């Protein structure tokens, strides 16, 4: 019975036993793979959960927002300042003389229509197209500057056949046009930007008076050249005197002590006093001196001496 049962059991369980052995072998071989797969399957849900619940991207976004907020505020402030500046620059109004600061009170006879202090060269140059106390000064000197610049270039480009002594005469006329161009350019720039600030006003005021002296010096050159065309010695003497007086006027104009509106008349002394001693009524002396050898009577000019 026992042997029969064992056979029966062996016969009944033969196939399953072999299958079990095969299954155990396969499981043993596939064990590491299954474990790795299981780890992967176990790890993947955590990854997905971490990806779903990971706060790192949010922190980065918050950091980006925190960084961009000051930049946006800075740009907004710049745009606001630019807007306010443009509004102030385009809508300034003329003010009366009493409201002006001391460094802008140059002419107490003009009671209304003055520009306010404008610390911007752009605003100063835009004021050229507005009506105020300096509009006439700016445009008359600016148009004169353009005119004399054009005439000077035209004269220098003329052929030599139009001159008796081409080199000398071109130098003579060049000195005249150079003085006129410098004087007019300094003048219209001064009247344009003198309301910028006290420092700019004083600097261009010095250039303005220096330009006047240069114009007077340059205008005497052709006058003396043709008055003493045949007398080089007196011509040199008069030219030297003119140069000395002109340089002295420029030096006086550069002193800060005389750059204030208080000393406006003092600054005008070298221009209105020293030069007329040679120029003005006394400027006829070179002409009379030059005409004397020609036999022309000089009695009308005796009172000038």
Coordinates of N, CA and C in Angstrom, one line a residue, residues 7-204:
X7 N 3.9 5.3 -5.4 CA 3.9 5.4 -6.9 C 2.8 6.3 -7.4
X8 N 1.7 6.1 -6.7 CA 0.5 7.0 -7.1 C 0.9 8.4 -6.9
X9 N 1.5 8.6 -5.7 CA 1.8 10.0 -5.5 C 2.9 10.5 -6.4
X10 N 3.8 9.5 -6.7 CA 4.9 9.9 -7.7 C 4.3 10.1 -9.0
X11 N 3.4 9.2 -9.4 CA 2.7 9.4 -10.7 C 1.9 10.6 -10.8
X12 N 1.1 10.8 -9.7 CA 0.2 12.0 -9.7 C 0.9 13.2 -9.6
X13 N 2.1 13.2 -8.9 CA 2.8 14.5 -8.6 C 4.1 14.6 -9.4
X14 N 4.3 13.7 -10.4 CA 5.6 13.8 -11.2 C 5.7 15.0 -12.0
X15 N 4.7 15.3 -12.7 CA 4.7 16.5 -13.5 C 4.7 17.7 -12.7
X16 N 3.9 17.8 -11.7 CA 4.0 19.0 -10.9 C 5.4 19.2 -10.2
X17 N 6.0 18.1 -9.8 CA 7.3 18.2 -9.2 C 8.3 18.8 -10.1
X18 N 8.4 18.3 -11.3 CA 9.3 18.9 -12.4 C 9.0 20.3 -12.7
X19 N 7.7 20.6 -12.7 CA 7.3 22.0 -13.0 C 7.7 22.9 -11.8
X20 N 7.6 22.4 -10.6 CA 8.0 23.2 -9.5 C 9.5 23.5 -9.5
X21 N 10.2 22.4 -9.9 CA 11.7 22.6 -10.0 C 12.0 23.6 -11.0
X22 N 11.4 23.5 -12.2 CA 11.6 24.5 -13.2 C 11.2 25.9 -12.8
X23 N 10.0 26.0 -12.1 CA 9.6 27.3 -11.6 C 10.5 27.9 -10.6
X24 N 11.1 27.0 -9.7 CA 12.0 27.5 -8.8 C 13.3 28.0 -9.4
X25 N 13.7 27.2 -10.5 CA 14.9 27.7 -11.2 C 14.7 29.0 -11.9
X26 N 13.5 29.1 -12.6 CA 13.2 30.4 -13.3 C 13.1 31.5 -12.3
X27 N 12.4 31.2 -11.1 CA 12.3 32.3 -10.2 C 13.7 32.7 -9.6
X28 N 14.5 31.7 -9.4 CA 15.9 32.0 -8.9 C 16.7 32.8 -9.9
X29 N 16.5 32.5 -11.3 CA 17.2 33.3 -12.3 C 16.6 34.7 -12.4
X30 N 15.3 34.7 -12.3 CA 14.6 36.0 -12.5 C 14.5 36.8 -11.3
X31 N 15.0 36.3 -10.2 CA 14.9 37.0 -8.9 C 15.5 38.4 -8.9
X32 N 16.8 38.5 -9.3 CA 17.4 39.8 -9.3 C 16.7 40.8 -10.2
X33 N 16.2 40.3 -11.4 CA 15.5 41.2 -12.3 C 14.2 41.6 -11.7
X34 N 13.5 40.7 -11.1 CA 12.2 41.1 -10.4 C 12.5 42.1 -9.3
X35 N 13.6 41.8 -8.6 CA 13.8 42.8 -7.5 C 14.1 44.2 -8.0
X36 N 15.0 44.2 -9.1 CA 15.3 45.5 -9.7 C 14.0 46.2 -10.3
X37 N 13.2 45.3 -10.9 CA 11.9 45.9 -11.4 C 11.0 46.4 -10.3
X38 N 11.0 45.6 -9.2 CA 10.2 46.0 -8.1 C 10.7 47.3 -7.5
X39 N 12.1 47.4 -7.5 CA 12.6 48.7 -7.0 C 12.3 49.8 -7.9
X40 N 12.4 49.5 -9.2 CA 12.0 50.6 -10.1 C 10.6 51.0 -9.9
X41 N 9.7 50.0 -9.8 CA 8.3 50.3 -9.7 C 8.0 51.0 -8.4
X42 N 8.8 50.6 -7.4 CA 8.6 51.3 -6.1 C 9.2 52.7 -6.1
X43 N 10.3 52.8 -6.8 CA 11.0 54.2 -6.9 C 10.2 55.1 -7.8
X44 N 9.6 54.6 -8.9 CA 8.9 55.5 -9.8 C 7.8 56.2 -9.2
X45 N 6.9 55.5 -8.4 CA 5.8 56.3 -7.7 C 6.4 57.4 -6.8
X46 N 7.5 57.1 -6.1 CA 8.0 58.2 -5.3 C 8.5 59.4 -6.2
X47 N 9.1 59.0 -7.3 CA 9.5 60.1 -8.2 C 8.4 60.9 -8.7
X48 N 7.3 60.2 -9.1 CA 6.2 60.9 -9.6 C 5.5 61.7 -8.5
X49 N 5.5 61.2 -7.3 CA 5.0 61.9 -6.2 C 5.9 63.2 -5.9
X50 N 7.2 62.9 -6.0 CA 8.1 64.0 -5.8 C 8.0 65.1 -6.8
X51 N 7.8 64.6 -8.1 CA 7.6 65.6 -9.2 C 6.4 66.3 -9.0
X52 N 5.3 65.7 -8.5 CA 4.1 66.4 -8.3 C 4.1 67.3 -7.2
X53 N 4.8 66.9 -6.1 CA 4.8 67.7 -4.9 C 6.1 68.4 -4.7
X54 N 7.1 68.4 -5.7 CA 8.4 69.1 -5.5 C 8.2 70.6 -5.5
X55 N 8.7 71.3 -4.5 CA 8.5 72.8 -4.4 C 9.7 73.5 -5.1
X56 N 10.7 72.9 -5.7 CA 11.8 73.6 -6.3 C 11.5 74.5 -7.4
X57 N 10.6 74.1 -8.4 CA 10.3 75.1 -9.4 C 9.5 76.3 -8.9
X58 N 8.7 76.1 -7.9 CA 8.0 77.2 -7.3 C 8.9 78.2 -6.6
X59 N 9.9 77.6 -6.0 CA 10.9 78.5 -5.3 C 11.7 79.3 -6.3
X60 N 12.0 78.6 -7.5 CA 12.7 79.3 -8.5 C 11.9 80.4 -9.1
X61 N 10.6 80.1 -9.3 CA 9.7 81.2 -9.8 C 9.6 82.3 -8.8
X62 N 9.5 82.0 -7.5 CA 9.4 83.0 -6.5 C 10.7 83.9 -6.5
X63 N 11.8 83.2 -6.6 CA 13.1 84.0 -6.7 C 13.1 84.9 -7.9
X64 N 12.7 84.4 -9.1 CA 12.6 85.2 -10.3 C 11.7 86.4 -10.1
X65 N 10.6 86.1 -9.4 CA 9.6 87.2 -9.2 C 10.2 88.3 -8.2
X66 N 10.9 87.7 -7.2 CA 11.5 88.7 -6.2 C 12.6 89.5 -6.9
X67 N 13.3 88.9 -7.8 CA 14.4 89.7 -8.5 C 13.8 90.6 -9.6
X68 N 12.7 90.3 -10.2 CA 12.2 91.1 -11.2 C 11.4 92.3 -10.7
X69 N 10.9 92.2 -9.5 CA 10.1 93.3 -8.9 C 10.9 94.5 -8.7
X70 N 12.1 94.5 -8.1 CA 12.9 95.7 -8.1 C 13.2 96.3 -9.4
X71 N 13.5 95.4 -10.4 CA 13.9 95.9 -11.7 C 12.7 96.6 -12.3
X72 N 11.5 96.0 -12.2 CA 10.3 96.7 -12.7 C 10.0 98.0 -12.1
X73 N 10.2 98.0 -10.7 CA 10.0 99.3 -10.0 C 11.0 100.3 -10.5
X74 N 12.3 99.9 -10.7 CA 13.3 100.9 -11.1 C 13.0 101.4 -12.5
X75 N 12.6 100.6 -13.4 CA 12.2 101.0 -14.8 C 10.9 101.9 -14.7
X76 N 10.0 101.6 -13.8 CA 8.8 102.5 -13.7 C 9.2 103.8 -13.2
X77 N 10.2 103.9 -12.2 CA 10.6 105.2 -11.7 C 11.3 106.0 -12.8
X78 N 12.2 105.3 -13.6 CA 12.8 106.0 -14.7 C 11.9 106.6 -15.7
X79 N 10.9 105.8 -16.0 CA 9.9 106.3 -17.0 C 9.1 107.4 -16.4
X80 N 8.8 107.4 -15.1 CA 8.1 108.5 -14.5 C 8.9 109.7 -14.4
X81 N 10.2 109.6 -14.1 CA 11.1 110.8 -14.1 C 11.2 111.3 -15.5
X82 N 11.3 110.5 -16.5 CA 11.4 111.0 -17.8 C 10.2 111.7 -18.3
X83 N 9.0 111.2 -17.9 CA 7.8 111.8 -18.2 C 7.7 113.2 -17.5
X84 N 8.0 113.2 -16.2 CA 7.9 114.5 -15.5 C 8.9 115.5 -16.1
X85 N 10.1 115.0 -16.5 CA 11.1 115.9 -17.1 C 10.6 116.5 -18.4
X86 N 10.0 115.6 -19.2 CA 9.5 116.1 -20.5 C 8.4 117.1 -20.3
X87 N 7.5 116.8 -19.3 CA 6.4 117.8 -19.0 C 6.9 119.1 -18.6
X88 N 7.9 119.0 -17.6 CA 8.5 120.3 -17.1 C 9.3 121.0 -18.2
X89 N 9.9 120.2 -19.0 CA 10.8 120.8 -20.1 C 9.9 121.5 -21.1
X90 N 8.8 120.9 -21.4 CA 7.9 121.5 -22.5 C 6.9 122.5 -22.0
X91 N 6.7 122.7 -20.7 CA 5.6 123.6 -20.3 C 6.2 124.7 -19.3
X92 N 7.4 125.0 -19.4 CA 7.9 126.1 -18.6 C 7.3 127.4 -19.0
X93 N 7.2 128.3 -18.1 CA 6.7 129.6 -18.4 C 7.6 130.7 -18.1
X94 N 7.5 131.8 -18.8 CA 8.4 133.0 -18.4 C 8.0 133.5 -17.1
X95 N 9.0 134.1 -16.4 CA 8.7 134.6 -15.1 C 9.2 136.1 -15.0
X96 N 8.7 136.9 -14.1 CA 9.1 138.3 -13.9 C 10.6 138.4 -13.4
X97 N 11.0 139.6 -13.4 CA 12.4 139.9 -13.0 C 12.6 139.6 -11.5
X98 N 11.6 139.9 -10.7 CA 11.7 139.8 -9.3 C 11.9 138.4 -8.8
X99 N 11.4 137.4 -9.6 CA 11.5 136.0 -9.2 C 12.8 135.4 -9.6
X100 N 13.6 136.0 -10.4 CA 14.9 135.4 -10.9 C 15.9 135.4 -9.8
X101 N 16.7 134.4 -9.8 CA 17.9 134.4 -8.8 C 18.8 135.5 -9.1
X102 N 19.7 135.8 -8.2 CA 20.6 136.9 -8.3 C 21.5 136.8 -9.5
X103 N 22.0 135.6 -9.9 CA 22.9 135.4 -11.0 C 22.2 135.6 -12.3
X104 N 20.9 135.6 -12.4 CA 20.2 135.9 -13.6 C 19.7 137.3 -13.8
X105 N 19.9 138.1 -12.7 CA 19.4 139.5 -12.8 C 20.4 140.3 -13.4
X106 N 20.5 140.3 -14.8 CA 21.5 141.0 -15.5 C 21.0 142.4 -16.0
X107 N 19.7 142.4 -16.3 CA 19.1 143.7 -16.9 C 17.9 144.0 -16.1
X108 N 18.0 145.0 -15.3 CA 16.8 145.3 -14.4 C 15.8 146.2 -15.2
X109 N 16.0 146.5 -16.4 CA 15.0 147.2 -17.2 C 14.0 146.3 -17.9
X110 N 14.3 145.0 -17.9 CA 13.4 144.0 -18.5 C 12.7 143.4 -17.3
X111 N 11.4 143.8 -17.1 CA 10.7 143.4 -15.9 C 9.9 142.1 -16.1
X112 N 9.6 141.7 -17.3 CA 8.8 140.5 -17.6 C 9.4 139.7 -18.7
X113 N 9.0 138.4 -18.8 CA 9.4 137.6 -20.0 C 10.7 136.8 -19.8
X114 N 11.2 136.7 -18.6 CA 12.5 136.0 -18.5 C 12.3 134.5 -18.4
X115 N 13.3 133.7 -18.8 CA 13.3 132.3 -18.7 C 13.6 131.9 -17.3
X116 N 13.0 130.9 -16.7 CA 13.5 130.4 -15.4 C 14.8 129.6 -15.5
X117 N 15.5 129.4 -14.4 CA 16.7 128.6 -14.5 C 16.4 127.2 -15.0
X118 N 17.1 126.7 -16.0 CA 16.8 125.4 -16.7 C 18.1 124.7 -16.7
X119 N 18.4 123.8 -15.8 CA 19.6 123.0 -15.7 C 19.7 121.9 -16.7
X120 N 19.4 122.2 -18.0 CA 19.4 121.3 -19.1 C 19.8 122.0 -20.4
X121 N 20.8 121.6 -21.0 CA 21.2 122.2 -22.3 C 20.1 121.9 -23.3
X122 N 19.5 120.8 -23.3 CA 18.4 120.5 -24.2 C 17.3 121.4 -24.1
X123 N 16.9 121.7 -22.8 CA 15.8 122.7 -22.6 C 16.2 124.1 -23.1
X124 N 17.5 124.5 -22.8 CA 18.0 125.8 -23.2 C 17.9 125.9 -24.7
X125 N 18.4 124.9 -25.5 CA 18.4 125.1 -26.9 C 16.9 125.0 -27.5
X126 N 16.0 124.3 -26.8 CA 14.6 124.2 -27.2 C 14.0 125.6 -27.0
X127 N 14.5 126.4 -26.0 CA 13.9 127.7 -25.8 C 14.1 128.7 -26.9
X128 N 15.0 128.3 -27.9 CA 15.2 129.2 -29.0 C 13.9 129.5 -29.7
X129 N 13.0 128.5 -29.7 CA 11.8 128.6 -30.5 C 10.6 129.1 -29.6
X130 N 10.9 129.6 -28.5 CA 9.9 130.2 -27.6 C 10.2 131.7 -27.5
X131 N 9.1 132.5 -27.1 CA 9.2 133.9 -27.0 C 9.6 134.3 -25.6
X132 N 10.7 135.0 -25.4 CA 11.2 135.4 -24.1 C 12.1 136.6 -24.3
X133 N 12.8 137.0 -23.3 CA 13.6 138.2 -23.4 C 14.9 138.0 -24.3
X134 N 15.3 136.8 -24.5 CA 16.5 136.5 -25.3 C 16.3 136.0 -26.7
X135 N 15.0 136.0 -27.1 CA 14.7 135.5 -28.4 C 15.3 136.3 -29.5
X136 N 15.2 137.6 -29.4 CA 15.8 138.5 -30.4 C 17.3 138.4 -30.5
X137 N 17.9 138.4 -29.3 CA 19.4 138.3 -29.2 C 19.9 137.0 -29.9
X138 N 19.2 135.9 -29.6 CA 19.6 134.6 -30.1 C 19.5 134.6 -31.6
X139 N 18.4 135.0 -32.1 CA 18.2 134.8 -33.6 C 19.0 135.8 -34.4
X140 N 19.1 137.0 -33.9 CA 19.9 138.0 -34.7 C 21.4 137.6 -34.8
X141 N 21.9 137.1 -33.7 CA 23.3 136.6 -33.7 C 23.5 135.3 -34.4
X142 N 22.5 134.4 -34.3 CA 22.6 133.1 -35.0 C 22.6 133.3 -36.5
X143 N 21.6 134.1 -37.0 CA 21.6 134.4 -38.4 C 22.8 135.1 -38.9
X144 N 23.3 136.1 -38.1 CA 24.5 136.8 -38.5 C 25.7 135.8 -38.5
X145 N 25.8 134.9 -37.6 CA 26.8 133.9 -37.6 C 26.8 133.0 -38.9
X146 N 25.6 132.6 -39.3 CA 25.5 131.8 -40.6 C 25.9 132.7 -41.8
X147 N 25.4 133.9 -41.8 CA 25.7 134.8 -42.9 C 27.2 135.1 -43.1
X148 N 27.9 135.4 -42.0 CA 29.3 135.7 -42.1 C 30.1 134.5 -42.3
X149 N 29.7 133.4 -41.8 CA 30.4 132.1 -42.1 C 30.3 131.8 -43.6
X150 N 29.1 132.0 -44.2 CA 29.0 131.8 -45.7 C 29.8 132.8 -46.5
X151 N 29.8 134.0 -46.1 CA 30.5 135.0 -46.8 C 32.0 134.8 -46.7
X152 N 32.5 134.4 -45.5 CA 33.9 134.1 -45.3 C 34.4 133.0 -46.2
X153 N 33.6 131.9 -46.2 CA 34.0 130.7 -47.1 C 34.0 131.1 -48.5
X154 N 33.0 131.9 -48.9 CA 32.9 132.3 -50.3 C 34.1 133.2 -50.7
X155 N 34.5 134.1 -49.8 CA 35.7 135.0 -50.1 C 37.0 134.2 -50.2
X156 N 37.1 133.2 -49.2 CA 38.4 132.4 -49.3 C 38.5 131.5 -50.5
X157 N 37.3 131.2 -51.1 CA 37.3 130.3 -52.3 C 37.3 131.0 -53.6
X158 N 37.4 132.3 -53.5 CA 37.4 133.1 -54.8 C 38.8 132.9 -55.5
X159 N 38.8 133.0 -56.8 CA 40.1 132.8 -57.5 C 41.1 133.9 -57.2
X160 N 42.3 133.7 -57.3 CA 43.4 134.7 -57.0 C 43.3 135.9 -58.0
X161 N 42.7 135.7 -59.1 CA 42.6 136.8 -60.1 C 41.8 138.0 -59.6
X162 N 41.0 137.8 -58.5 CA 40.2 138.9 -58.0 C 41.0 139.7 -56.9
X163 N 42.2 139.4 -56.6 CA 43.0 140.0 -55.6 C 44.3 140.6 -56.2
X164 N 44.7 141.7 -55.6 CA 46.0 142.3 -56.0 C 47.2 141.5 -55.5
X165 N 47.1 141.2 -54.2 CA 48.0 140.3 -53.5 C 47.2 139.2 -52.8
X166 N 47.0 138.1 -53.5 CA 46.1 137.0 -53.1 C 46.3 136.5 -51.6
X167 N 47.6 136.2 -51.3 CA 47.9 135.7 -50.0 C 47.6 136.7 -48.9
X168 N 48.1 137.9 -49.1 CA 48.0 138.9 -48.0 C 46.5 139.3 -47.8
X169 N 45.8 139.5 -48.9 CA 44.4 140.0 -48.8 C 43.5 138.9 -48.3
X170 N 43.8 137.6 -48.6 CA 43.0 136.6 -48.1 C 43.2 136.5 -46.6
X171 N 44.5 136.7 -46.1 CA 44.7 136.7 -44.7 C 44.0 137.8 -44.0
X172 N 44.0 139.0 -44.6 CA 43.4 140.2 -44.0 C 41.9 139.9 -43.9
X173 N 41.2 139.5 -45.0 CA 39.8 139.3 -44.9 C 39.5 138.0 -44.0
X174 N 40.4 137.1 -44.0 CA 40.2 135.9 -43.1 C 40.2 136.3 -41.7
X175 N 41.0 137.3 -41.3 CA 41.0 137.8 -39.9 C 39.7 138.5 -39.6
X176 N 39.2 139.3 -40.5 CA 38.0 139.9 -40.3 C 36.8 138.9 -40.1
X177 N 36.7 138.0 -41.0 CA 35.6 137.0 -41.0 C 35.7 136.1 -39.8
X178 N 36.9 135.8 -39.4 CA 37.2 134.9 -38.2 C 36.7 135.6 -37.0
X179 N 37.0 136.9 -36.8 CA 36.6 137.7 -35.6 C 35.0 137.8 -35.6
X180 N 34.4 138.0 -36.8 CA 33.0 138.1 -36.8 C 32.3 136.8 -36.5
X181 N 32.8 135.7 -37.0 CA 32.2 134.4 -36.8 C 32.3 134.0 -35.3
X182 N 33.5 134.2 -34.7 CA 33.7 133.9 -33.3 C 32.8 134.8 -32.4
X183 N 32.7 136.0 -32.7 CA 31.9 136.9 -31.9 C 30.4 136.5 -31.9
X184 N 29.9 136.3 -33.1 CA 28.5 136.0 -33.3 C 28.2 134.6 -32.7
X185 N 29.1 133.6 -32.9 CA 28.9 132.3 -32.3 C 28.9 132.3 -30.8
X186 N 29.9 133.0 -30.2 CA 29.9 133.1 -28.8 C 28.7 133.8 -28.2
X187 N 28.2 134.8 -29.0 CA 27.1 135.6 -28.5 C 25.8 134.8 -28.5
X188 N 25.5 134.1 -29.6 CA 24.2 133.4 -29.6 C 24.2 132.2 -28.7
X189 N 25.4 131.6 -28.5 CA 25.5 130.5 -27.5 C 25.3 131.1 -26.1
X190 N 25.9 132.2 -25.8 CA 25.7 132.8 -24.4 C 24.2 133.1 -24.2
X191 N 23.6 133.8 -25.1 CA 22.2 134.1 -24.9 C 21.3 132.9 -24.8
X192 N 21.7 131.8 -25.4 CA 20.9 130.6 -25.3 C 21.0 129.8 -24.0
X193 N 22.3 129.7 -23.5 CA 22.5 128.8 -22.4 C 22.8 129.5 -21.1
X194 N 22.7 130.8 -21.0 CA 23.1 131.5 -19.8 C 22.2 131.3 -18.7
X195 N 20.9 130.8 -18.9 CA 20.0 130.4 -17.9 C 20.2 129.0 -17.3
X196 N 21.2 128.3 -17.8 CA 21.4 126.9 -17.4 C 21.8 126.8 -15.9
X197 N 22.9 127.5 -15.6 CA 23.4 127.5 -14.2 C 24.3 128.7 -14.1
X198 N 24.7 129.0 -12.9 CA 25.6 130.2 -12.6 C 27.0 129.9 -13.2
X199 N 27.5 128.7 -13.1 CA 28.8 128.4 -13.7 C 28.8 128.5 -15.2
X200 N 27.8 128.0 -15.9 CA 27.7 128.0 -17.3 C 27.5 129.5 -17.8
X201 N 26.7 130.2 -17.0 CA 26.4 131.6 -17.4 C 27.7 132.4 -17.3
X202 N 28.5 132.3 -16.3 CA 29.8 133.0 -16.2 C 30.8 132.6 -17.3
X203 N 30.8 131.3 -17.6 CA 31.8 130.9 -18.6 C 31.4 131.4 -20.0
X204 N 30.2 131.4 -20.4 CA 29.8 131.9 -21.7 C 29.7 133.4 -21.7

